[in-house]
Amino acid sequence: MRSAVILAGGSSSRLGEEKALLLFGGRPLICWTAELLCSVADEIVVVARDEAHACHLEKATEDWLSDRIALTWDSVPGFGPVAGLDAGLRKARGQFAFATGCDLPFLNAGVVDRLFELACCKDCRGEGYEAAVPVQPNGLFEPLHSVYHREKMGESCRLAVENGERRIYAPLQQLHFNCVPMELLRPTDPDLLSFFNLNTREDLERARSLWPKRQAKYRLRHSALESDRRYRPSL
C-alpha cells in the first residue's frame, strides 16, 4: 500500500494567498494535487495548520475531494513542516509515503511513481533504502518531493519535534536514503516542472500561463498510471 501526504499548513506570506485554494481550471490547486496523487497512491492525507484550518479546507474542497482523502493537522501548531510531516505520517497507513507541499501545480505522477520504485529498491550492498530523495545539481535536496519509509521517517520526525529541530533535513539524516539526481527523472518530466513551486506572484503568473497546455498531457499520463495502479500488488 502506498500513501501520499500533502502539507497544506504553510502561511503563504510571500504569495499573500492560501496556496492550497488557488484556483486552476476552476478548482482549488489542492484538489488537482490530490487527484493526481490518487493515480499513484492508495490513500491521500492532507495536513492543515490546526483543526480550524482543517475544517476550512474540508469545506472549501468538499465538492471535489474524494473519499480517499483524510484530513489532519500539525502535531505542534506553528512548528513548521516537520510537525506537519509528523502528523501526516501518523495518519497514513502505507509502508512508504510520498511527501509534498500543496504548491506544485505541475507535480508529475510519473516522477512520483519512479520515486516510489527507487525508495523500495536496495543499494549496492543489498541493503534496503528508507527513502528516495531528489537532489538538485547544486547538491540541495528536495525533501518535500520525496518518498519515505513511513515508520522510519515518522520516528525521526517525532524525535526532531521533541528536540525542537524545525528543518526536515534533520530527520532525513537519520534515514538510509537513495539520493536521486534530478537529471535521472528528466526522461519522465523533460522540463522538471514537477519541482516548480509557487512562492511569488511571478511564479503564479507563470504557472497559470503554462497550465492549459500542460493539463491535457497530464490527464492522459495520470489516466494510464491509474490503470496500472489497479493491477499493482500492494506493498
PDB file of C-alpha atoms in Angstrom:
ATOM      1  CA  MET A   1       0.000   0.000   0.000  1.00  0.00           C
ATOM      2  CA  ARG A   2       1.257   3.467  -0.931  1.00  0.00           C
ATOM      3  CA  SER A   3       0.396   6.708   0.844  1.00  0.00           C
ATOM      4  CA  ALA A   4       0.811  10.371  -0.070  1.00  0.00           C
ATOM      5  CA  VAL A   5       0.995  13.253   2.403  1.00  0.00           C
ATOM      6  CA  ILE A   6       0.212  16.807   1.278  1.00  0.00           C
ATOM      7  CA  LEU A   7       1.357  19.570   3.641  1.00  0.00           C
ATOM      8  CA  ALA A   8      -1.118  22.440   3.399  1.00  0.00           C
ATOM      9  CA  GLY A   9      -0.400  24.373   6.582  1.00  0.00           C
ATOM     10  CA  GLY A  10       2.080  26.973   5.332  1.00  0.00           C
ATOM     11  CA  SER A  11       1.444  30.682   5.898  1.00  0.00           C
ATOM     12  CA  SER A  12       1.918  31.710   2.220  1.00  0.00           C
ATOM     13  CA  SER A  13       3.382  35.001   3.436  1.00  0.00           C
ATOM     14  CA  ARG A  14       5.295  35.787   0.233  1.00  0.00           C
ATOM     15  CA  LEU A  15       2.459  34.906  -2.106  1.00  0.00           C
ATOM     16  CA  GLY A  16      -0.234  36.525   0.002  1.00  0.00           C
ATOM     17  CA  GLU A  17      -2.897  33.887  -0.734  1.00  0.00           C
ATOM     18  CA  GLU A  18      -3.751  30.431   0.558  1.00  0.00           C
ATOM     19  CA  LYS A  19      -1.742  28.249  -1.806  1.00  0.00           C
ATOM     20  CA  ALA A  20      -3.916  25.162  -1.368  1.00  0.00           C
ATOM     21  CA  LEU A  21      -7.002  27.069  -2.513  1.00  0.00           C
ATOM     22  CA  LEU A  22      -5.541  28.890  -5.522  1.00  0.00           C
ATOM     23  CA  LEU A  23      -7.871  28.266  -8.452  1.00  0.00           C
ATOM     24  CA  PHE A  24      -6.618  26.442 -11.540  1.00  0.00           C
ATOM     25  CA  GLY A  25      -9.190  25.427 -14.116  1.00  0.00           C
ATOM     26  CA  GLY A  26     -11.950  26.424 -11.717  1.00  0.00           C
ATOM     27  CA  ARG A  27     -10.797  24.090  -8.932  1.00  0.00           C
ATOM     28  CA  PRO A  28      -8.560  24.592  -5.866  1.00  0.00           C
ATOM     29  CA  LEU A  29      -4.977  23.546  -6.538  1.00  0.00           C
ATOM     30  CA  ILE A  30      -5.004  21.024  -3.696  1.00  0.00           C
ATOM     31  CA  CYS A  31      -7.841  19.173  -5.443  1.00  0.00           C
ATOM     32  CA  TRP A  32      -5.750  18.771  -8.600  1.00  0.00           C
ATOM     33  CA  THR A  33      -2.809  17.607  -6.468  1.00  0.00           C
ATOM     34  CA  ALA A  34      -4.932  15.063  -4.618  1.00  0.00           C
ATOM     35  CA  GLU A  35      -6.495  13.777  -7.832  1.00  0.00           C
ATOM     36  CA  LEU A  36      -3.088  13.331  -9.413  1.00  0.00           C
ATOM     37  CA  LEU A  37      -1.674  11.500  -6.409  1.00  0.00           C
ATOM     38  CA  CYS A  38      -4.665   9.148  -6.392  1.00  0.00           C
ATOM     39  CA  SER A  39      -3.236   7.713  -9.622  1.00  0.00           C
ATOM     40  CA  VAL A  40      -0.040   6.547  -7.879  1.00  0.00           C
ATOM     41  CA  ALA A  41      -1.040   6.145  -4.213  1.00  0.00           C
ATOM     42  CA  ASP A  42      -3.777   4.250  -2.393  1.00  0.00           C
ATOM     43  CA  GLU A  43      -4.564   6.952   0.155  1.00  0.00           C
ATOM     44  CA  ILE A  44      -4.039  10.708   0.478  1.00  0.00           C
ATOM     45  CA  VAL A  45      -3.520  12.562   3.757  1.00  0.00           C
ATOM     46  CA  VAL A  46      -3.877  16.362   3.767  1.00  0.00           C
ATOM     47  CA  VAL A  47      -2.241  18.136   6.716  1.00  0.00           C
ATOM     48  CA  ALA A  48      -3.636  21.510   7.805  1.00  0.00           C
ATOM     49  CA  ARG A  49      -2.221  24.055  10.282  1.00  0.00           C
ATOM     50  CA  ASP A  50      -4.711  23.262  13.027  1.00  0.00           C
ATOM     51  CA  GLU A  51      -8.183  21.838  13.498  1.00  0.00           C
ATOM     52  CA  ALA A  52      -9.923  25.064  12.416  1.00  0.00           C
ATOM     53  CA  HIS A  53      -7.838  25.198   9.244  1.00  0.00           C
ATOM     54  CA  ALA A  54      -8.647  21.541   8.534  1.00  0.00           C
ATOM     55  CA  CYS A  55     -12.359  22.365   8.758  1.00  0.00           C
ATOM     56  CA  HIS A  56     -11.837  25.317   6.424  1.00  0.00           C
ATOM     57  CA  LEU A  57     -10.038  23.156   3.844  1.00  0.00           C
ATOM     58  CA  GLU A  58     -12.684  20.456   4.091  1.00  0.00           C
ATOM     59  CA  LYS A  59     -15.484  22.941   3.469  1.00  0.00           C
ATOM     60  CA  ALA A  60     -13.660  24.677   0.609  1.00  0.00           C
ATOM     61  CA  THR A  61     -12.926  21.416  -1.208  1.00  0.00           C
ATOM     62  CA  GLU A  62     -15.937  19.256  -0.333  1.00  0.00           C
ATOM     63  CA  ASP A  63     -17.255  19.332  -3.915  1.00  0.00           C
ATOM     64  CA  TRP A  64     -14.043  17.803  -5.320  1.00  0.00           C
ATOM     65  CA  LEU A  65     -12.075  15.747  -2.804  1.00  0.00           C
ATOM     66  CA  SER A  66     -12.838  12.038  -2.865  1.00  0.00           C
ATOM     67  CA  ASP A  67     -13.369   9.588  -0.028  1.00  0.00           C
ATOM     68  CA  ARG A  68      -9.731   8.533  -0.393  1.00  0.00           C
ATOM     69  CA  ILE A  69      -8.689  11.791   1.314  1.00  0.00           C
ATOM     70  CA  ALA A  70      -8.058  12.032   5.073  1.00  0.00           C
ATOM     71  CA  LEU A  71      -7.526  15.330   6.911  1.00  0.00           C
ATOM     72  CA  THR A  72      -5.326  16.001   9.930  1.00  0.00           C
ATOM     73  CA  TRP A  73      -3.271  18.914  11.297  1.00  0.00           C
ATOM     74  CA  ASP A  74       0.230  19.747  12.532  1.00  0.00           C
ATOM     75  CA  SER A  75       1.269  17.893  15.673  1.00  0.00           C
ATOM     76  CA  VAL A  76       2.660  21.197  17.063  1.00  0.00           C
ATOM     77  CA  PRO A  77       0.935  24.355  15.762  1.00  0.00           C
ATOM     78  CA  GLY A  78       3.320  26.841  14.155  1.00  0.00           C
ATOM     79  CA  PHE A  79       6.284  24.454  14.278  1.00  0.00           C
ATOM     80  CA  GLY A  80       6.601  24.080  10.524  1.00  0.00           C
ATOM     81  CA  PRO A  81       6.855  21.218   8.028  1.00  0.00           C
ATOM     82  CA  VAL A  82       8.474  18.704  10.392  1.00  0.00           C
ATOM     83  CA  ALA A  83       5.368  18.821  12.610  1.00  0.00           C
ATOM     84  CA  GLY A  84       3.177  18.585   9.517  1.00  0.00           C
ATOM     85  CA  LEU A  85       5.026  15.550   8.232  1.00  0.00           C
ATOM     86  CA  ASP A  86       4.920  14.002  11.701  1.00  0.00           C
ATOM     87  CA  ALA A  87       1.132  14.335  11.761  1.00  0.00           C
ATOM     88  CA  GLY A  88       0.680  13.147   8.190  1.00  0.00           C
ATOM     89  CA  LEU A  89       2.800  10.040   8.664  1.00  0.00           C
ATOM     90  CA  ARG A  90       0.946   9.200  11.880  1.00  0.00           C
ATOM     91  CA  LYS A  91      -2.317   9.271   9.930  1.00  0.00           C
ATOM     92  CA  ALA A  92      -1.029   7.346   6.900  1.00  0.00           C
ATOM     93  CA  ARG A  93      -1.033   3.551   6.673  1.00  0.00           C
ATOM     94  CA  GLY A  94       1.208   2.657   3.725  1.00  0.00           C
ATOM     95  CA  GLN A  95       4.687   1.240   4.092  1.00  0.00           C
ATOM     96  CA  PHE A  96       6.053   4.114   2.007  1.00  0.00           C
ATOM     97  CA  ALA A  97       4.647   7.633   1.692  1.00  0.00           C
ATOM     98  CA  PHE A  98       5.281  10.426  -0.784  1.00  0.00           C
ATOM     99  CA  ALA A  99       5.534  13.817   0.952  1.00  0.00           C
ATOM    100  CA  THR A 100       4.877  17.087  -0.841  1.00  0.00           C
ATOM    101  CA  GLY A 101       3.631  20.624  -0.382  1.00  0.00           C
ATOM    102  CA  CYS A 102       0.372  21.982  -1.746  1.00  0.00           C
ATOM    103  CA  ASP A 103       2.043  24.447  -4.125  1.00  0.00           C
ATOM    104  CA  LEU A 104       3.310  22.304  -7.016  1.00  0.00           C
ATOM    105  CA  PRO A 105       0.876  22.835  -9.912  1.00  0.00           C
ATOM    106  CA  PHE A 106       2.810  20.580 -12.299  1.00  0.00           C
ATOM    107  CA  LEU A 107       3.514  17.678  -9.992  1.00  0.00           C
ATOM    108  CA  ASN A 108       4.224  14.743 -12.278  1.00  0.00           C
ATOM    109  CA  ALA A 109       2.661  11.377 -11.446  1.00  0.00           C
ATOM    110  CA  GLY A 110       5.333   9.538 -13.432  1.00  0.00           C
ATOM    111  CA  VAL A 111       8.074  11.154 -11.356  1.00  0.00           C
ATOM    112  CA  VAL A 112       6.275  10.252  -8.121  1.00  0.00           C
ATOM    113  CA  ASP A 113       5.807   6.676  -9.325  1.00  0.00           C
ATOM    114  CA  ARG A 114       9.533   6.442 -10.124  1.00  0.00           C
ATOM    115  CA  LEU A 115      10.454   7.755  -6.663  1.00  0.00           C
ATOM    116  CA  PHE A 116       8.328   5.050  -5.048  1.00  0.00           C
ATOM    117  CA  GLU A 117      10.247   2.468  -7.063  1.00  0.00           C
ATOM    118  CA  LEU A 118      13.620   3.969  -6.102  1.00  0.00           C
ATOM    119  CA  ALA A 119      12.675   4.056  -2.416  1.00  0.00           C
ATOM    120  CA  CYS A 120      11.808   0.361  -2.460  1.00  0.00           C
ATOM    121  CA  CYS A 121      15.000  -0.879  -4.116  1.00  0.00           C
ATOM    122  CA  LYS A 122      18.323  -1.863  -2.492  1.00  0.00           C
ATOM    123  CA  ASP A 123      21.766  -0.288  -2.532  1.00  0.00           C
ATOM    124  CA  CYS A 124      24.949  -1.888  -3.888  1.00  0.00           C
ATOM    125  CA  ARG A 125      25.423  -3.754  -0.597  1.00  0.00           C
ATOM    126  CA  GLY A 126      21.950  -5.246  -0.769  1.00  0.00           C
ATOM    127  CA  GLU A 127      20.539  -3.016   1.974  1.00  0.00           C
ATOM    128  CA  GLY A 128      17.073  -1.614   1.539  1.00  0.00           C
ATOM    129  CA  TYR A 129      16.589   2.137   1.359  1.00  0.00           C
ATOM    130  CA  GLU A 130      14.341   4.069   3.719  1.00  0.00           C
ATOM    131  CA  ALA A 131      13.694   6.980   1.358  1.00  0.00           C
ATOM    132  CA  ALA A 132      14.210   8.293  -2.166  1.00  0.00           C
ATOM    133  CA  VAL A 133      15.155  11.978  -2.208  1.00  0.00           C
ATOM    134  CA  PRO A 134      15.724  14.037  -5.378  1.00  0.00           C
ATOM    135  CA  VAL A 135      18.864  16.158  -5.321  1.00  0.00           C
ATOM    136  CA  GLN A 136      19.488  19.259  -7.431  1.00  0.00           C
ATOM    137  CA  PRO A 137      22.711  19.685  -9.447  1.00  0.00           C
ATOM    138  CA  ASN A 138      23.941  22.111  -6.758  1.00  0.00           C
ATOM    139  CA  GLY A 139      23.546  19.427  -4.097  1.00  0.00           C
ATOM    140  CA  LEU A 140      20.358  20.746  -2.476  1.00  0.00           C
ATOM    141  CA  PHE A 141      17.746  18.150  -1.521  1.00  0.00           C
ATOM    142  CA  GLU A 142      14.015  18.219  -2.322  1.00  0.00           C
ATOM    143  CA  PRO A 143      12.623  16.770   0.944  1.00  0.00           C
ATOM    144  CA  LEU A 144       9.062  17.803   0.084  1.00  0.00           C
ATOM    145  CA  HIS A 145       9.151  15.915  -3.189  1.00  0.00           C
ATOM    146  CA  SER A 146      10.350  12.633  -1.707  1.00  0.00           C
ATOM    147  CA  VAL A 147       9.207   9.153  -0.759  1.00  0.00           C
ATOM    148  CA  TYR A 148       9.831   7.943   2.799  1.00  0.00           C
ATOM    149  CA  HIS A 149       9.505   4.724   4.744  1.00  0.00           C
ATOM    150  CA  ARG A 150       6.534   5.781   6.828  1.00  0.00           C
ATOM    151  CA  GLU A 151       7.556   4.298  10.176  1.00  0.00           C
ATOM    152  CA  LYS A 152      11.253   5.248   9.931  1.00  0.00           C
ATOM    153  CA  MET A 153      10.632   8.845   8.860  1.00  0.00           C
ATOM    154  CA  GLY A 154       7.764   9.164  11.325  1.00  0.00           C
ATOM    155  CA  GLU A 155      10.047   8.190  14.209  1.00  0.00           C
ATOM    156  CA  SER A 156      12.710  10.632  13.002  1.00  0.00           C
ATOM    157  CA  CYS A 157      10.188  13.478  12.721  1.00  0.00           C
ATOM    158  CA  ARG A 158       8.847  12.850  16.213  1.00  0.00           C
ATOM    159  CA  LEU A 159      12.394  12.941  17.599  1.00  0.00           C
ATOM    160  CA  ALA A 160      13.108  16.166  15.697  1.00  0.00           C
ATOM    161  CA  VAL A 161       9.972  17.793  17.127  1.00  0.00           C
ATOM    162  CA  GLU A 162      10.969  16.727  20.641  1.00  0.00           C
ATOM    163  CA  ASN A 163      14.416  18.271  20.074  1.00  0.00           C
ATOM    164  CA  GLY A 164      12.991  21.496  18.664  1.00  0.00           C
ATOM    165  CA  GLU A 165      14.519  20.877  15.213  1.00  0.00           C
ATOM    166  CA  ARG A 166      12.326  22.509  12.564  1.00  0.00           C
ATOM    167  CA  ARG A 167      14.264  21.599   9.406  1.00  0.00           C
ATOM    168  CA  ILE A 168      13.207  18.476   7.505  1.00  0.00           C
ATOM    169  CA  TYR A 169      16.891  17.958   6.733  1.00  0.00           C
ATOM    170  CA  ALA A 170      17.402  16.877  10.375  1.00  0.00           C
ATOM    171  CA  PRO A 171      15.092  13.801  10.454  1.00  0.00           C
ATOM    172  CA  LEU A 172      16.186  12.936   6.927  1.00  0.00           C
ATOM    173  CA  GLN A 173      19.750  12.424   8.182  1.00  0.00           C
ATOM    174  CA  GLN A 174      18.560   9.532  10.356  1.00  0.00           C
ATOM    175  CA  LEU A 175      17.490   7.533   7.279  1.00  0.00           C
ATOM    176  CA  HIS A 176      19.380   5.439   4.768  1.00  0.00           C
ATOM    177  CA  PHE A 177      18.149   7.254   1.685  1.00  0.00           C
ATOM    178  CA  ASN A 178      18.622   6.940  -2.039  1.00  0.00           C
ATOM    179  CA  CYS A 179      19.949  10.237  -3.458  1.00  0.00           C
ATOM    180  CA  VAL A 180      18.206  10.629  -6.816  1.00  0.00           C
ATOM    181  CA  PRO A 181      19.821  13.113  -9.227  1.00  0.00           C
ATOM    182  CA  MET A 182      17.048  15.199 -10.739  1.00  0.00           C
ATOM    183  CA  GLU A 183      18.513  14.527 -14.190  1.00  0.00           C
ATOM    184  CA  LEU A 184      17.553  10.875 -13.718  1.00  0.00           C
ATOM    185  CA  LEU A 185      13.913  11.999 -13.688  1.00  0.00           C
ATOM    186  CA  ARG A 186      14.128  14.120 -16.840  1.00  0.00           C
ATOM    187  CA  PRO A 187      13.068  11.289 -19.226  1.00  0.00           C
ATOM    188  CA  THR A 188       9.720  11.284 -17.393  1.00  0.00           C
ATOM    189  CA  ASP A 189       9.493  15.053 -16.948  1.00  0.00           C
ATOM    190  CA  PRO A 190      11.714  16.755 -19.594  1.00  0.00           C
ATOM    191  CA  ASP A 191      11.373  20.253 -18.116  1.00  0.00           C
ATOM    192  CA  LEU A 192      11.405  19.031 -14.494  1.00  0.00           C
ATOM    193  CA  LEU A 193       8.323  21.153 -13.870  1.00  0.00           C
ATOM    194  CA  SER A 194       7.247  18.670 -11.220  1.00  0.00           C
ATOM    195  CA  PHE A 195       9.570  20.610  -8.896  1.00  0.00           C
ATOM    196  CA  PHE A 196       8.231  24.068  -9.790  1.00  0.00           C
ATOM    197  CA  ASN A 197       6.528  25.580  -6.747  1.00  0.00           C
ATOM    198  CA  LEU A 198       4.620  28.770  -6.080  1.00  0.00           C
ATOM    199  CA  ASN A 199       6.401  31.286  -3.885  1.00  0.00           C
ATOM    200  CA  THR A 200       5.757  34.645  -5.567  1.00  0.00           C
ATOM    201  CA  ARG A 201       3.162  36.395  -7.721  1.00  0.00           C
ATOM    202  CA  GLU A 202       5.525  35.932 -10.681  1.00  0.00           C
ATOM    203  CA  ASP A 203       5.541  32.170 -10.062  1.00  0.00           C
ATOM    204  CA  LEU A 204       1.745  32.170 -10.020  1.00  0.00           C
ATOM    205  CA  GLU A 205       1.513  34.113 -13.286  1.00  0.00           C
ATOM    206  CA  ARG A 206       3.920  31.714 -14.974  1.00  0.00           C
ATOM    207  CA  ALA A 207       2.028  28.684 -13.681  1.00  0.00           C
ATOM    208  CA  ARG A 208      -1.297  29.966 -14.976  1.00  0.00           C
ATOM    209  CA  SER A 209       0.204  30.677 -18.393  1.00  0.00           C
ATOM    210  CA  LEU A 210       1.582  27.116 -18.595  1.00  0.00           C
ATOM    211  CA  TRP A 211      -1.466  25.392 -17.134  1.00  0.00           C
ATOM    212  CA  PRO A 212      -3.687  24.870 -20.224  1.00  0.00           C
ATOM    213  CA  LYS A 213      -1.157  23.094 -22.438  1.00  0.00           C
ATOM    214  CA  ARG A 214       0.275  21.000 -19.615  1.00  0.00           C
ATOM    215  CA  GLN A 215      -3.060  19.801 -18.264  1.00  0.00           C
ATOM    216  CA  ALA A 216      -4.088  17.865 -21.348  1.00  0.00           C
ATOM    217  CA  LYS A 217      -0.815  15.874 -21.318  1.00  0.00           C
ATOM    218  CA  TYR A 218      -1.053  15.190 -17.608  1.00  0.00           C
ATOM    219  CA  ARG A 219      -4.592  13.865 -17.803  1.00  0.00           C
ATOM    220  CA  LEU A 220      -3.520  11.235 -20.336  1.00  0.00           C
ATOM    221  CA  ARG A 221      -0.471  10.233 -18.311  1.00  0.00           C
ATOM    222  CA  HIS A 222      -2.331  10.061 -14.997  1.00  0.00           C
ATOM    223  CA  SER A 223      -5.144   8.029 -16.506  1.00  0.00           C
ATOM    224  CA  ALA A 224      -2.610   5.437 -17.677  1.00  0.00           C
ATOM    225  CA  LEU A 225      -0.939   5.356 -14.243  1.00  0.00           C
ATOM    226  CA  GLU A 226      -4.296   4.927 -12.511  1.00  0.00           C
ATOM    227  CA  SER A 227      -4.992   1.898 -14.728  1.00  0.00           C
ATOM    228  CA  ASP A 228      -1.583   0.439 -13.867  1.00  0.00           C
ATOM    229  CA  ARG A 229      -2.134   1.075 -10.143  1.00  0.00           C
ATOM    230  CA  ARG A 230      -5.257  -1.080 -10.088  1.00  0.00           C
ATOM    231  CA  TYR A 231      -3.145  -4.090 -11.003  1.00  0.00           C
ATOM    232  CA  ARG A 232      -0.089  -3.259  -8.863  1.00  0.00           C
ATOM    233  CA  PRO A 233       0.335  -5.567  -5.841  1.00  0.00           C
ATOM    234  CA  SER A 234       0.095  -3.749  -2.515  1.00  0.00           C
ATOM    235  CA  LEU A 235       3.387  -3.345  -0.665  1.00  0.00           C
TER     236      LEU A 235
END
